[in-house]
Amino acid sequence: MPPTFESEGRSTRGRRALGVMAAAVVVILAAGFVYLYPTLTSKPAPKAGPITAIDHFVSSAAQRQVFSGTVLIAQNGKILLDKGYGWADQGKRLPNQPSTRFRIASVTKQFTAMAILLLQEQGQLHVEDPICLYISGCPATWKTITIQQLLTHTSGIPDYVTTFPLQQPTSPAQLIAAFESKSLDFAPGARWSYSNSGYVILGSIIEQLSGESYSEFLQQEIFHVLHLNNTGYDQNFPPLPEHATGYKQPWVKADYVDMSVPYAAGALYSTVDDLFRWDQALFNRKFASGASVQQMFTPQVTACDGQGTICAASDCDAQRINCYSYGYGWFLGQFPVGGPYVRVNWHPGGIQGFVSVNLYYPDQELTLIVLSNLETFNWTLITQDVQTAFIQQLI
């Protein structure tokens, strides 16, 4: 999230990483549907050649100090590369390891979305409910906004991170108070516009209905169940060597962010191994109900012009560029690989000192997870390299 923390829909780096996607290095188009689970006829894992090439590419990037972090690549559930590059802390010369924890920023949103779906499974809410059922003193302009619209960035509520002080300790109620009196950017449901504010409200709803803090609910209902022992709500001063230090640029530590500010929109930390375990649980139906996972990976809203104009998912077949869908906490689209396009489920994140992406190519059953503690890192560079080395031979 940014002006500094991370607003993928508004900041320059965020737009490149996801948002409207028009400025992305990788041109994105949306899929008319999403493939959730492994194919019936599994494809053999590629030979070691592509992995060696990718490892050399990333190692070279680390040596040139344009990347620092960890990378995991897997196919058919088999891990092919799981390695750290560069320094978790440059001053202390602590290397990044697969077990190193990183702030994952907006990749947090898929956990928040699943928490809402778990509450729906428990019968405590429905995603079509008006949010004012769960907000005391709800503004009149929010009366028609639904939980679904918060999940899909179609509520029209402006993004709080463009104006909220990032160093100031806060509470969910104070965060909501910072934007509840502001005019909507558009009528609810009329457009798509990335807004962290919706996920802050979702975190507050989770706390109200569960009677637990957002952190406690995720720990009990998701992290503990899936044995995600290196995932949690981040601390303001996380300890070394378990957790990487974030850098604005090589040798320059990132600006401070109080972790109460990103909250349910971007405050979690994790490792590549834990995120892979999370992905496998989702794609192989080992967590939550099939209906919940189906909702998460179904295109709930599609924008086809790079400006947030809503259209039908089928329209993307004819107009690929700048066309993408959003499920619950996941983008659903297609990346170009030479001539053909391949379907992808993904979500990136960015916060001071850290960049992340959790990405899955469903037709190739290929997972790519990248966590970086260098704020200037552009994740699409590794994505392009993986596509060139791997996917062209698979298709």
Short mmCIF file of C-alpha atoms in Angstrom, two decimals:
data_model
loop_
_atom_site.label_atom_id
_atom_site.label_comp_id
_atom_site.label_asym_id
_atom_site.label_seq_id
_atom_site.Cartn_x
_atom_site.Cartn_y
_atom_site.Cartn_z
CA MET A 1 0.00 0.00 0.00
CA PRO A 2 1.65 3.50 -0.58
CA PRO A 3 1.76 7.04 -1.13
CA THR A 4 4.24 5.23 0.87
CA PHE A 5 2.57 2.22 2.32
CA GLU A 6 0.67 0.63 -0.49
CA SER A 7 -2.08 1.74 -2.76
CA GLU A 8 -1.68 -0.47 -5.77
CA GLY A 9 -4.49 1.31 -7.49
CA ARG A 10 -3.05 4.79 -7.02
CA SER A 11 0.72 4.87 -6.54
CA THR A 12 3.14 4.69 -9.46
CA ARG A 13 4.76 1.51 -8.21
CA GLY A 14 1.40 0.06 -7.25
CA ARG A 15 -0.13 0.68 -10.66
CA ARG A 16 2.84 -1.06 -12.25
CA ALA A 17 2.48 -4.00 -9.88
CA LEU A 18 -1.24 -4.44 -10.36
CA GLY A 19 -3.99 -1.83 -10.22
CA VAL A 20 -5.01 -0.80 -13.69
CA MET A 21 -2.16 -2.84 -15.20
CA ALA A 22 -1.75 -0.53 -18.16
CA ALA A 23 1.69 0.48 -16.90
CA ALA A 24 2.75 -3.03 -16.00
CA VAL A 25 5.77 -4.55 -17.65
CA VAL A 26 3.68 -7.66 -18.19
CA VAL A 27 0.51 -6.90 -20.11
CA ILE A 28 -2.47 -8.48 -18.42
CA LEU A 29 -5.80 -9.61 -19.62
CA ALA A 30 -8.55 -11.27 -17.71
CA ALA A 31 -9.85 -14.78 -18.03
CA GLY A 32 -13.53 -15.39 -18.67
CA PHE A 33 -13.35 -18.11 -16.02
CA VAL A 34 -10.76 -19.43 -13.58
CA TYR A 35 -9.29 -22.91 -13.32
CA LEU A 36 -9.20 -23.89 -9.67
CA TYR A 37 -7.65 -27.30 -9.32
CA PRO A 38 -5.04 -29.59 -10.94
CA THR A 39 -5.89 -31.09 -14.31
CA LEU A 40 -7.02 -34.68 -14.50
CA THR A 41 -3.99 -35.54 -16.64
CA SER A 42 -1.01 -34.04 -14.83
CA LYS A 43 1.88 -32.85 -16.93
CA PRO A 44 5.42 -34.04 -16.10
CA ALA A 45 7.64 -31.55 -14.33
CA PRO A 46 10.10 -29.80 -16.66
CA LYS A 47 13.73 -30.81 -16.72
CA ALA A 48 16.21 -29.03 -14.50
CA GLY A 49 17.41 -26.73 -17.28
CA PRO A 50 14.83 -23.95 -16.83
CA ILE A 51 15.30 -23.93 -13.06
CA THR A 52 19.05 -23.57 -13.44
CA ALA A 53 18.54 -20.69 -15.84
CA ILE A 54 16.09 -18.96 -13.50
CA ASP A 55 18.40 -19.47 -10.53
CA HIS A 56 21.26 -17.87 -12.47
CA PHE A 57 19.02 -14.98 -13.52
CA VAL A 58 17.89 -14.26 -9.95
CA SER A 59 21.39 -14.74 -8.54
CA SER A 60 22.70 -12.20 -11.04
CA ALA A 61 19.95 -9.76 -10.07
CA ALA A 62 20.89 -10.19 -6.40
CA GLN A 63 24.57 -9.59 -7.15
CA ARG A 64 23.63 -6.37 -8.95
CA GLN A 65 21.47 -5.42 -5.93
CA VAL A 66 18.26 -5.15 -7.94
CA PHE A 67 16.75 -8.09 -6.04
CA SER A 68 16.93 -9.34 -2.49
CA GLY A 69 14.54 -11.96 -1.13
CA THR A 70 13.30 -15.51 -1.62
CA VAL A 71 11.82 -17.34 -4.60
CA LEU A 72 9.74 -20.52 -4.72
CA ILE A 73 8.76 -22.29 -7.94
CA ALA A 74 6.70 -25.48 -7.94
CA GLN A 75 4.83 -27.57 -10.47
CA ASN A 76 2.23 -30.25 -9.85
CA GLY A 77 2.75 -29.65 -6.13
CA LYS A 78 6.48 -30.44 -6.37
CA ILE A 79 8.90 -27.72 -5.28
CA LEU A 80 11.56 -27.11 -7.94
CA LEU A 81 13.24 -24.01 -6.53
CA ASP A 82 13.10 -22.74 -2.94
CA LYS A 83 15.97 -20.37 -2.27
CA GLY A 84 17.02 -17.12 -0.66
CA TYR A 85 19.05 -14.43 -2.42
CA GLY A 86 20.81 -11.38 -1.08
CA TRP A 87 20.72 -10.18 2.51
CA ALA A 88 17.95 -10.35 5.10
CA ASP A 89 20.00 -7.65 6.85
CA GLN A 90 22.83 -6.01 4.94
CA GLY A 91 24.57 -4.48 7.93
CA LYS A 92 24.73 -7.73 9.87
CA ARG A 93 25.40 -9.81 6.74
CA LEU A 94 22.49 -12.14 7.43
CA PRO A 95 21.48 -13.96 4.23
CA ASN A 96 17.90 -14.49 3.10
CA GLN A 97 16.69 -18.07 3.51
CA PRO A 98 13.49 -19.86 2.43
CA SER A 99 12.45 -19.60 6.09
CA THR A 100 12.97 -15.81 6.22
CA ARG A 101 9.82 -13.85 7.02
CA PHE A 102 8.77 -10.87 4.91
CA ARG A 103 5.94 -8.38 5.05
CA ILE A 104 3.53 -9.50 2.34
CA ALA A 105 1.48 -6.26 2.14
CA SER A 106 -1.63 -6.72 -0.01
CA VAL A 107 -1.21 -10.48 -0.33
CA THR A 108 -2.82 -10.14 3.13
CA LYS A 109 -6.12 -9.50 1.35
CA GLN A 110 -6.60 -13.14 0.34
CA PHE A 111 -6.46 -14.15 4.02
CA THR A 112 -8.91 -11.40 4.97
CA ALA A 113 -11.24 -12.52 2.19
CA MET A 114 -11.09 -16.13 3.35
CA ALA A 115 -11.85 -15.05 6.93
CA ILE A 116 -15.05 -13.42 5.62
CA LEU A 117 -15.93 -16.60 3.72
CA LEU A 118 -15.37 -18.69 6.86
CA LEU A 119 -17.79 -16.44 8.75
CA GLN A 120 -20.26 -16.94 5.91
CA GLU A 121 -19.85 -20.72 6.27
CA GLN A 122 -20.67 -20.30 9.97
CA GLY A 123 -23.87 -18.46 9.05
CA GLN A 124 -22.77 -15.19 10.68
CA LEU A 125 -22.97 -13.13 7.49
CA HIS A 126 -23.57 -13.30 3.77
CA VAL A 127 -21.40 -11.51 1.24
CA GLU A 128 -24.49 -9.80 -0.21
CA ASP A 129 -25.33 -8.23 3.18
CA PRO A 130 -25.26 -4.41 3.41
CA ILE A 131 -22.23 -3.40 5.43
CA CYS A 132 -24.33 -1.07 7.58
CA LEU A 133 -25.70 -4.17 9.34
CA TYR A 134 -22.28 -4.39 10.98
CA ILE A 135 -21.26 -0.73 11.38
CA SER A 136 -22.48 1.48 14.19
CA GLY A 137 -23.35 4.97 12.99
CA CYS A 138 -23.00 3.91 9.36
CA PRO A 139 -22.84 6.90 6.98
CA ALA A 140 -25.90 7.44 4.80
CA THR A 141 -23.76 7.18 1.66
CA TRP A 142 -22.79 3.63 2.66
CA LYS A 143 -26.36 2.30 3.01
CA THR A 144 -26.32 0.39 -0.28
CA ILE A 145 -22.72 -0.87 -0.08
CA THR A 146 -22.42 -4.64 0.38
CA ILE A 147 -19.68 -6.86 1.78
CA GLN A 148 -19.26 -8.17 -1.76
CA GLN A 149 -18.37 -4.68 -2.98
CA LEU A 150 -15.74 -4.30 -0.26
CA LEU A 151 -14.21 -7.63 -1.30
CA THR A 152 -14.10 -6.65 -4.97
CA HIS A 153 -13.02 -2.97 -4.74
CA THR A 154 -16.31 -1.72 -6.18
CA SER A 155 -17.70 0.14 -3.14
CA GLY A 156 -16.57 3.62 -4.19
CA ILE A 157 -15.07 4.27 -0.74
CA PRO A 158 -11.85 6.28 -1.19
CA ASP A 159 -8.50 4.73 -0.30
CA TYR A 160 -7.38 5.89 3.14
CA VAL A 161 -3.65 5.29 2.62
CA THR A 162 -3.34 8.33 0.39
CA THR A 163 -3.87 10.63 3.38
CA PHE A 164 -3.50 8.66 6.64
CA PRO A 165 -0.21 9.17 8.56
CA LEU A 166 1.65 5.88 8.30
CA GLN A 167 3.76 6.31 11.45
CA GLN A 168 0.80 6.94 13.77
CA PRO A 169 -0.47 4.07 15.96
CA THR A 170 -4.16 3.60 15.35
CA SER A 171 -7.17 1.32 15.76
CA PRO A 172 -9.67 -0.07 13.23
CA ALA A 173 -12.28 2.41 14.47
CA GLN A 174 -9.88 5.32 14.00
CA LEU A 175 -8.97 4.14 10.52
CA ILE A 176 -12.63 3.95 9.50
CA ALA A 177 -13.31 7.37 11.06
CA ALA A 178 -10.61 8.81 8.79
CA PHE A 179 -12.62 8.09 5.64
CA GLU A 180 -16.26 7.51 6.62
CA SER A 181 -17.19 11.18 6.14
CA LYS A 182 -15.55 11.46 2.73
CA SER A 183 -17.58 11.49 -0.47
CA LEU A 184 -17.65 8.27 -2.46
CA ASP A 185 -15.45 8.17 -5.55
CA PHE A 186 -18.39 6.70 -7.49
CA ALA A 187 -21.78 5.08 -6.88
CA PRO A 188 -21.40 1.63 -5.26
CA GLY A 189 -20.98 -1.04 -7.91
CA ALA A 190 -20.51 1.45 -10.76
CA ARG A 191 -16.75 1.02 -11.22
CA TRP A 192 -13.70 -0.94 -10.09
CA SER A 193 -11.05 0.98 -8.14
CA TYR A 194 -8.48 -0.58 -5.84
CA SER A 195 -9.17 0.59 -2.28
CA ASN A 196 -7.54 -0.61 0.92
CA SER A 197 -10.37 1.02 2.89
CA GLY A 198 -12.76 -1.80 2.02
CA TYR A 199 -10.45 -4.37 3.56
CA VAL A 200 -10.09 -2.29 6.73
CA ILE A 201 -13.88 -2.43 7.10
CA LEU A 202 -13.79 -6.19 6.45
CA GLY A 203 -11.25 -6.58 9.27
CA SER A 204 -13.55 -4.67 11.60
CA ILE A 205 -16.49 -6.90 10.63
CA ILE A 206 -14.37 -9.99 11.34
CA GLU A 207 -13.58 -8.68 14.82
CA GLN A 208 -17.18 -7.76 15.60
CA LEU A 209 -18.70 -11.10 14.57
CA SER A 210 -15.95 -13.35 15.94
CA GLY A 211 -15.43 -11.54 19.24
CA GLU A 212 -11.69 -11.81 18.61
CA SER A 213 -9.08 -9.51 17.18
CA TYR A 214 -8.40 -9.82 13.46
CA SER A 215 -5.01 -11.33 14.28
CA GLU A 216 -6.45 -13.88 16.71
CA PHE A 217 -9.18 -14.98 14.30
CA LEU A 218 -6.74 -15.61 11.46
CA GLN A 219 -4.34 -17.39 13.80
CA GLN A 220 -7.04 -19.72 15.10
CA GLU A 221 -9.08 -20.33 11.95
CA ILE A 222 -6.40 -20.32 9.24
CA PHE A 223 -2.76 -20.26 10.35
CA HIS A 224 -3.08 -22.91 13.08
CA VAL A 225 -5.29 -25.19 10.98
CA LEU A 226 -2.88 -25.12 8.02
CA HIS A 227 0.28 -25.17 10.16
CA LEU A 228 1.41 -21.81 8.80
CA ASN A 229 3.86 -21.39 11.65
CA ASN A 230 5.75 -18.54 10.01
CA THR A 231 2.73 -16.39 9.14
CA GLY A 232 1.09 -13.77 11.33
CA TYR A 233 0.33 -10.13 12.04
CA ASP A 234 3.64 -8.28 11.80
CA GLN A 235 5.37 -6.38 14.58
CA ASN A 236 6.61 -2.82 14.32
CA PHE A 237 10.16 -3.97 15.04
CA PRO A 238 10.38 -7.62 13.92
CA PRO A 239 13.37 -9.59 15.21
CA LEU A 240 16.39 -10.75 13.26
CA PRO A 241 17.29 -13.22 11.87
CA GLU A 242 13.77 -14.66 11.53
CA HIS A 243 12.43 -11.56 9.77
CA ALA A 244 14.06 -9.62 6.95
CA THR A 245 14.86 -5.92 7.27
CA GLY A 246 13.14 -3.82 4.62
CA TYR A 247 15.16 -1.51 2.37
CA LYS A 248 14.09 1.53 0.35
CA GLN A 249 17.17 0.94 -1.81
CA PRO A 250 20.39 -1.00 -1.20
CA TRP A 251 21.89 0.02 2.15
CA VAL A 252 19.06 2.48 2.87
CA LYS A 253 16.49 1.16 5.34
CA ALA A 254 12.83 1.69 4.53
CA ASP A 255 10.69 4.36 6.12
CA TYR A 256 8.92 3.31 9.30
CA VAL A 257 5.28 2.17 9.11
CA ASP A 258 3.26 1.42 12.24
CA MET A 259 1.72 -1.96 11.48
CA SER A 260 -1.63 -0.96 12.95
CA VAL A 261 -2.12 1.21 9.84
CA PRO A 262 -2.10 -1.47 7.09
CA TYR A 263 -4.25 -3.71 9.32
CA ALA A 264 -6.46 -6.19 7.42
CA ALA A 265 -5.46 -4.65 4.10
CA GLY A 266 -1.75 -5.42 4.38
CA ALA A 267 -0.22 -6.11 7.81
CA LEU A 268 0.71 -9.80 7.59
CA TYR A 269 4.12 -11.42 7.27
CA SER A 270 4.87 -14.84 5.81
CA THR A 271 7.46 -17.02 4.06
CA VAL A 272 7.49 -18.53 0.59
CA ASP A 273 7.03 -22.00 2.13
CA ASP A 274 3.97 -20.96 4.13
CA LEU A 275 2.40 -19.23 1.13
CA PHE A 276 2.97 -22.36 -0.96
CA ARG A 277 1.23 -24.44 1.71
CA TRP A 278 -1.64 -21.92 1.67
CA ASP A 279 -1.92 -22.11 -2.12
CA GLN A 280 -1.90 -25.89 -2.13
CA ALA A 281 -4.65 -26.00 0.49
CA LEU A 282 -6.82 -23.75 -1.68
CA PHE A 283 -6.17 -25.28 -5.09
CA ASN A 284 -6.47 -28.86 -3.80
CA ARG A 285 -9.65 -28.24 -1.76
CA LYS A 286 -7.96 -29.00 1.55
CA PHE A 287 -9.29 -25.92 3.30
CA ALA A 288 -12.73 -24.33 3.66
CA SER A 289 -15.70 -25.51 1.65
CA GLY A 290 -15.62 -26.02 -2.09
CA ALA A 291 -18.24 -23.29 -2.39
CA SER A 292 -16.03 -20.77 -0.56
CA VAL A 293 -12.98 -21.56 -2.66
CA GLN A 294 -15.11 -21.38 -5.80
CA GLN A 295 -16.29 -17.91 -4.81
CA MET A 296 -12.75 -16.77 -4.10
CA PHE A 297 -11.53 -17.74 -7.58
CA THR A 298 -14.60 -16.78 -9.61
CA PRO A 299 -14.37 -13.47 -11.50
CA GLN A 300 -16.71 -11.38 -9.36
CA VAL A 301 -16.02 -8.18 -11.32
CA THR A 302 -14.22 -7.46 -14.58
CA ALA A 303 -12.75 -4.21 -15.91
CA CYS A 304 -11.86 -4.01 -19.58
CA ASP A 305 -10.31 -0.62 -20.32
CA GLY A 306 -7.60 -0.10 -17.71
CA GLN A 307 -9.71 2.67 -16.16
CA GLY A 308 -12.02 0.60 -13.95
CA THR A 309 -15.00 0.47 -16.33
CA ILE A 310 -16.94 -2.68 -15.50
CA CYS A 311 -17.79 -5.12 -18.28
CA ALA A 312 -18.55 -8.81 -18.78
CA ALA A 313 -15.74 -11.30 -18.24
CA SER A 314 -16.43 -12.68 -21.73
CA ASP A 315 -15.52 -9.28 -23.19
CA CYS A 316 -11.90 -9.97 -22.32
CA ASP A 317 -11.69 -12.66 -25.00
CA ALA A 318 -11.92 -9.97 -27.68
CA GLN A 319 -10.09 -7.19 -25.83
CA ARG A 320 -7.19 -8.64 -23.91
CA ILE A 321 -5.03 -5.63 -23.14
CA ASN A 322 -5.94 -3.83 -19.89
CA CYS A 323 -8.67 -6.40 -19.22
CA TYR A 324 -8.66 -8.22 -15.86
CA SER A 325 -11.01 -9.73 -13.31
CA TYR A 326 -10.97 -9.75 -9.53
CA GLY A 327 -12.27 -12.54 -7.30
CA TYR A 328 -11.92 -12.27 -3.53
CA GLY A 329 -8.34 -11.22 -2.76
CA TRP A 330 -7.05 -12.52 -6.12
CA PHE A 331 -6.64 -11.05 -9.58
CA LEU A 332 -7.71 -13.42 -12.35
CA GLY A 333 -6.36 -12.85 -15.82
CA GLN A 334 -3.93 -13.82 -18.55
CA PHE A 335 -0.28 -13.04 -19.21
CA PRO A 336 1.28 -13.05 -22.70
CA VAL A 337 3.92 -15.73 -23.27
CA GLY A 338 5.39 -15.04 -26.67
CA GLY A 339 2.37 -15.34 -28.94
CA PRO A 340 -0.12 -17.22 -26.73
CA TYR A 341 -1.69 -16.05 -23.50
CA VAL A 342 -1.83 -18.20 -20.38
CA ARG A 343 -4.29 -17.94 -17.49
CA VAL A 344 -2.99 -16.70 -14.16
CA ASN A 345 -4.33 -16.18 -10.62
CA TRP A 346 -2.22 -13.71 -8.68
CA HIS A 347 -1.95 -10.90 -6.19
CA PRO A 348 1.03 -8.61 -5.61
CA GLY A 349 1.76 -6.43 -2.63
CA GLY A 350 4.04 -3.57 -1.73
CA ILE A 351 4.79 -1.76 1.49
CA GLN A 352 7.80 0.30 2.58
CA GLY A 353 10.81 -1.98 2.19
CA PHE A 354 8.97 -5.01 0.80
CA VAL A 355 7.46 -6.34 -2.44
CA SER A 356 5.56 -9.61 -2.79
CA VAL A 357 3.67 -11.66 -5.35
CA ASN A 358 1.74 -14.92 -5.04
CA LEU A 359 1.09 -16.27 -8.52
CA TYR A 360 -0.36 -19.48 -9.96
CA TYR A 361 -0.65 -20.61 -13.60
CA PRO A 362 -3.57 -23.07 -13.37
CA ASP A 363 -3.29 -24.74 -16.77
CA GLN A 364 0.40 -25.47 -16.21
CA GLU A 365 -0.12 -26.15 -12.47
CA LEU A 366 2.83 -23.84 -11.89
CA THR A 367 3.34 -21.76 -8.74
CA LEU A 368 5.62 -18.74 -8.44
CA ILE A 369 6.01 -16.95 -5.10
CA VAL A 370 8.45 -14.07 -4.69
CA LEU A 371 9.07 -12.14 -1.47
CA SER A 372 11.54 -9.25 -1.51
CA ASN A 373 12.93 -6.91 1.12
CA LEU A 374 13.94 -4.35 -1.50
CA GLU A 375 11.27 -1.72 -2.19
CA THR A 376 12.49 -0.92 -5.72
CA PHE A 377 12.21 -4.54 -6.94
CA ASN A 378 9.88 -5.07 -9.91
CA TRP A 379 8.32 -8.55 -9.57
CA THR A 380 7.30 -8.71 -13.23
CA LEU A 381 10.95 -9.19 -14.22
CA ILE A 382 11.08 -12.60 -12.54
CA THR A 383 7.60 -13.40 -13.83
CA GLN A 384 8.74 -12.77 -17.39
CA ASP A 385 11.85 -14.90 -16.90
CA VAL A 386 9.82 -17.81 -15.50
CA GLN A 387 7.36 -17.57 -18.38
CA THR A 388 10.16 -17.55 -20.94
CA ALA A 389 12.13 -20.40 -19.37
CA PHE A 390 9.22 -22.56 -18.28
CA ILE A 391 5.85 -21.98 -19.80
CA GLN A 392 6.81 -21.70 -23.44
CA GLN A 393 8.03 -25.29 -23.35
CA LEU A 394 4.92 -26.44 -21.47
CA ILE A 395 2.49 -25.01 -24.01
#
